[in-house]
């Protein structure tokens, strides 16, 4: 550990250790846990936090040997050591759990211990090493089990499993598990190069860091004879760093798997430091591991190059799914061309990406990130996609039933012009209200409406040096089978502005309909400084939309092809064509 890393660890220990309530070797987090059983207790005792506390304290010389042993013993008691169990070698996340609810607990708990042994083994007492070794050897069976049928689309989880198995194999001289981990990384790299990143964690600031930590641990655990594999892993890491650098300290727009429902513009992250971005650095206690893992990289001069403005980037996520980001002087806008990017990942009763993803979002410097959001009221509670972590983690679905409509998004973006169509097919769910919303937190600007060149009404959200122009496309509301022009309803909810396309509002009932649709045209006007400029721009915009049959396949009115084109004067800014048949079959 060099002086910079040591200072980082000492500083974070001083800041965070006094806030930790260590009780019988585990950290009392002072609130319920995140898992099903953990959520039912008033205060959960957390293995991950205790492992971090142990690694912290051992590295900076603040724990006695007996204190460390107590923590390790408590962590060992969370591990499943029954070799007949399907979870043999895995960990429970909390003391209060009776079984494994979160399969990721194993790598999150063991990561601090494995990193400590890999980099600072001389600081770990022999008695501690013996106890860790027993946990490592049990867990090797679990990680090998996970890698036999790897969940490639869940990158941060499976790469972390592979990296920890690789590191443990080296620490404990386990040749069988070493070969299993090497074979896994070859397969994962082939998958990533051929198809992409599964459900999209390569456009998540949070999970890029988890993945980078894992890849770095894997690289330092590889021997010289694996130079080719190390080179391939390094290429992937460089690509992730380049994507982080492109966003230069701002929340990613768009993003998959974020918890930024409040729309903060500048999220804290260690990744900015690693990418050489000059912005507010992360202050979370968990970043200490990253500082040690990337110690050599951080010691190098890492001044990020000045990025041109405006700029844009199209980043492949998976197969034909891409993230498109445009960055201007005062703001930035992004969209995923299809969401969910892989089938089956949108929502389930206990998990799903819809509640933690922002496939269309827009950031204005000094203000907020605004975004599209589905809204459903089931007569008892409001459910949204996206939603706050504490509200949605254990119940992430948009409806309370165990079956869901097929919910899809398709978009086309060119620079700061964007067309979006969102749909729900085979709706069979109860609700008293269903809407699609453009959500703007902390709204303090001026709002007005103005007619475009075709008479279409645009809502203008004016900021000091820019404006966001929004209008709905043709849609299919509940009780209708054909597309029609909806009315955009603005609502102030505290300091949050919601521009709403209401699909249903009335008595709670079972809504049954083959297809619902909403559509949005959004234009970000960079450098607009007056209301007159904003309305003059709106007056130049026009939309050309059509809904038609092609005579090639049978089409009901709700499955007609739809075409939307946005123009500024005679210049076509964006075009989006949707075929509901192909969309529902996954062809487009």
CSV table of C-alpha atoms in Angstrom, one decimal, residues 115-281:
chain,number,residue,atom,x,y,z
A,115,UNK,CA,-8.6,-8.2,-1.7
A,116,UNK,CA,-6.9,-7.9,1.7
A,117,UNK,CA,-5.2,-11.3,1.3
A,118,UNK,CA,-4.2,-10.6,-2.3
A,119,UNK,CA,-2.6,-7.3,-1.6
A,120,UNK,CA,-1.8,-7.1,2.1
A,121,UNK,CA,-1.5,-10.6,3.3
A,122,UNK,CA,1.5,-9.7,5.6
A,123,UNK,CA,-0.9,-7.6,7.7
A,124,UNK,CA,-3.3,-10.5,8.3
A,125,UNK,CA,-2.5,-12.6,11.5
A,126,UNK,CA,-2.0,-16.3,10.9
A,127,UNK,CA,-5.1,-17.1,13.0
A,128,UNK,CA,-7.2,-14.9,10.8
A,129,UNK,CA,-5.7,-16.5,7.6
A,130,UNK,CA,-6.7,-19.9,8.8
A,131,UNK,CA,-10.3,-18.9,9.4
A,132,UNK,CA,-10.5,-17.1,6.0
A,133,UNK,CA,-9.0,-20.2,4.3
A,134,UNK,CA,-11.8,-22.3,5.6
A,135,UNK,CA,-14.4,-19.9,4.2
A,136,UNK,CA,-12.5,-19.6,0.9
A,137,UNK,CA,-12.4,-23.4,0.4
A,138,UNK,CA,-16.2,-23.7,1.2
A,139,UNK,CA,-17.0,-20.8,-1.1
A,140,UNK,CA,-14.9,-22.2,-4.0
A,141,UNK,CA,-17.5,-24.9,-4.4
A,142,UNK,CA,-20.2,-22.3,-4.6
A,143,UNK,CA,-18.5,-20.1,-7.1
A,144,UNK,CA,-17.6,-23.1,-9.2
A,145,UNK,CA,-21.3,-24.1,-9.1
A,146,UNK,CA,-22.3,-20.6,-10.3
A,147,UNK,CA,-19.8,-20.7,-13.2
A,148,UNK,CA,-21.0,-24.1,-14.5
A,149,UNK,CA,-24.1,-22.5,-16.0
A,150,UNK,CA,-23.1,-18.8,-15.9
A,151,UNK,CA,-25.7,-16.0,-16.1
A,152,UNK,CA,-23.7,-14.1,-18.8
A,153,UNK,CA,-26.4,-11.4,-19.1
A,154,UNK,CA,-25.9,-10.5,-15.4
A,155,UNK,CA,-22.4,-9.1,-15.8
A,156,UNK,CA,-21.5,-7.6,-12.5
A,157,UNK,CA,-22.6,-10.7,-10.6
A,158,UNK,CA,-21.1,-13.4,-12.8
A,159,UNK,CA,-17.8,-11.5,-13.4
A,160,UNK,CA,-17.4,-11.0,-9.6
A,161,UNK,CA,-18.0,-14.7,-9.0
A,162,UNK,CA,-15.4,-15.6,-11.6
A,163,UNK,CA,-12.9,-13.1,-10.3
A,164,UNK,CA,-13.2,-14.2,-6.7
A,165,UNK,CA,-12.9,-17.9,-7.7
A,166,UNK,CA,-9.8,-17.1,-9.7
A,167,UNK,CA,-8.2,-15.2,-6.7
A,168,UNK,CA,-9.2,-17.9,-4.2
A,169,UNK,CA,-7.8,-20.6,-6.5
A,170,UNK,CA,-4.4,-18.7,-6.5
A,171,UNK,CA,-4.5,-18.1,-2.7
A,172,UNK,CA,-5.4,-21.7,-1.9
A,173,UNK,CA,-3.7,-23.5,-4.8
A,174,UNK,CA,-6.9,-25.1,-6.2
A,175,UNK,CA,-6.1,-26.3,-9.7
A,176,UNK,CA,-9.6,-27.5,-10.6
A,177,UNK,CA,-11.2,-24.3,-9.6
A,178,UNK,CA,-8.4,-22.3,-11.3
A,179,UNK,CA,-9.2,-24.0,-14.6
A,180,UNK,CA,-13.0,-23.4,-14.1
A,181,UNK,CA,-12.4,-19.7,-13.6
A,182,UNK,CA,-10.1,-19.4,-16.6
A,183,UNK,CA,-12.6,-21.3,-18.8
A,184,UNK,CA,-15.3,-19.0,-17.5
A,185,UNK,CA,-13.5,-15.8,-18.5
A,186,UNK,CA,-12.8,-17.1,-22.0
A,187,UNK,CA,-16.5,-17.8,-22.4
A,188,UNK,CA,-17.6,-14.5,-20.9
A,189,UNK,CA,-15.2,-12.5,-23.1
A,190,UNK,CA,-16.4,-14.4,-26.2
A,191,UNK,CA,-20.0,-13.7,-25.3
A,192,UNK,CA,-19.4,-10.0,-24.6
A,193,UNK,CA,-17.5,-9.5,-27.8
A,194,UNK,CA,-20.1,-11.4,-29.9
A,195,UNK,CA,-23.3,-10.2,-28.3
A,196,UNK,CA,-22.7,-7.5,-25.8
A,197,UNK,CA,-23.4,-6.9,-22.1
A,198,UNK,CA,-26.6,-8.7,-21.5
A,199,UNK,CA,-29.3,-6.6,-19.9
A,200,UNK,CA,-27.1,-3.4,-19.9
A,201,UNK,CA,-24.8,-2.9,-16.9
A,202,UNK,CA,-22.2,-1.4,-19.2
A,203,UNK,CA,-24.3,1.8,-19.1
A,204,UNK,CA,-24.6,1.8,-15.3
A,205,UNK,CA,-22.2,4.0,-13.3
A,206,UNK,CA,-22.8,1.9,-10.2
A,207,UNK,CA,-22.3,-1.5,-11.8
A,208,UNK,CA,-19.4,-0.5,-14.0
A,209,UNK,CA,-17.5,0.0,-10.8
A,210,UNK,CA,-18.5,-3.4,-9.4
A,211,UNK,CA,-17.5,-5.0,-12.7
A,212,UNK,CA,-14.2,-3.0,-12.9
A,213,UNK,CA,-13.2,-4.1,-9.4
A,214,UNK,CA,-13.9,-7.7,-10.4
A,215,UNK,CA,-11.9,-7.5,-13.6
A,216,UNK,CA,-9.0,-5.9,-11.9
A,217,UNK,CA,-8.9,-8.6,-9.2
A,218,UNK,CA,-9.0,-11.2,-12.0
A,219,UNK,CA,-6.1,-9.5,-13.8
A,220,UNK,CA,-3.8,-9.3,-10.8
A,221,UNK,CA,-4.6,-13.0,-10.0
A,222,UNK,CA,-3.6,-14.2,-13.5
A,223,UNK,CA,-0.1,-15.7,-14.0
A,224,UNK,CA,2.3,-14.8,-16.7
A,225,UNK,CA,1.2,-17.7,-18.8
A,226,UNK,CA,-2.2,-16.1,-19.1
A,227,UNK,CA,-1.0,-12.9,-20.8
A,228,UNK,CA,-3.4,-13.2,-23.7
A,229,UNK,CA,-6.4,-13.5,-21.3
A,230,UNK,CA,-5.1,-10.5,-19.3
A,231,UNK,CA,-4.8,-8.5,-22.5
A,232,UNK,CA,-8.4,-9.3,-23.5
A,233,UNK,CA,-9.7,-8.3,-20.0
A,234,UNK,CA,-7.7,-5.1,-20.2
A,235,UNK,CA,-9.3,-4.2,-23.5
A,236,UNK,CA,-12.8,-4.5,-21.9
A,237,UNK,CA,-11.7,-2.4,-18.9
A,238,UNK,CA,-10.3,0.3,-21.2
A,239,UNK,CA,-13.6,0.4,-23.0
A,240,UNK,CA,-15.6,0.9,-19.8
A,241,UNK,CA,-13.2,3.7,-18.6
A,242,UNK,CA,-13.6,5.4,-22.0
A,243,UNK,CA,-17.4,5.4,-21.6
A,244,UNK,CA,-17.2,6.8,-18.1
A,245,UNK,CA,-14.9,9.5,-19.3
A,246,UNK,CA,-17.3,10.4,-22.1
A,247,UNK,CA,-19.9,11.4,-19.5
A,248,UNK,CA,-17.4,13.6,-17.7
A,249,UNK,CA,-18.9,13.6,-14.2
A,250,UNK,CA,-22.6,13.6,-15.1
A,251,UNK,CA,-25.2,11.0,-14.5
A,252,UNK,CA,-25.4,8.7,-17.5
A,253,UNK,CA,-28.2,9.6,-19.9
A,254,UNK,CA,-29.6,7.1,-20.6
A,255,UNK,CA,-28.8,4.6,-17.9
A,256,UNK,CA,-29.8,1.0,-16.9
A,257,UNK,CA,-29.6,0.1,-13.2
A,258,UNK,CA,-29.4,3.4,-11.4
A,259,UNK,CA,-31.1,4.5,-8.2
A,260,UNK,CA,-31.2,8.2,-9.2
A,261,UNK,CA,-34.9,8.7,-8.9
A,262,UNK,CA,-34.3,12.1,-7.5
A,263,UNK,CA,-32.5,13.1,-10.7
A,264,UNK,CA,-29.2,14.3,-9.3
A,265,UNK,CA,-27.0,15.6,-12.1
A,266,UNK,CA,-23.5,14.8,-10.6
A,267,UNK,CA,-23.5,11.4,-8.8
A,268,UNK,CA,-20.6,10.6,-6.7
A,269,UNK,CA,-18.4,7.7,-7.9
A,270,UNK,CA,-14.8,6.4,-7.7
A,271,UNK,CA,-15.0,5.9,-11.4
A,272,UNK,CA,-14.6,9.6,-12.1
A,273,UNK,CA,-11.2,9.4,-10.3
A,274,UNK,CA,-10.1,6.4,-12.2
A,275,UNK,CA,-11.2,8.0,-15.5
A,276,UNK,CA,-9.3,11.2,-14.7
A,277,UNK,CA,-12.5,13.3,-14.6
A,278,UNK,CA,-12.2,16.5,-12.6
A,279,UNK,CA,-15.4,16.5,-10.5
A,280,UNK,CA,-16.6,15.8,-7.0
A,281,UNK,CA,-15.1,12.5,-5.9
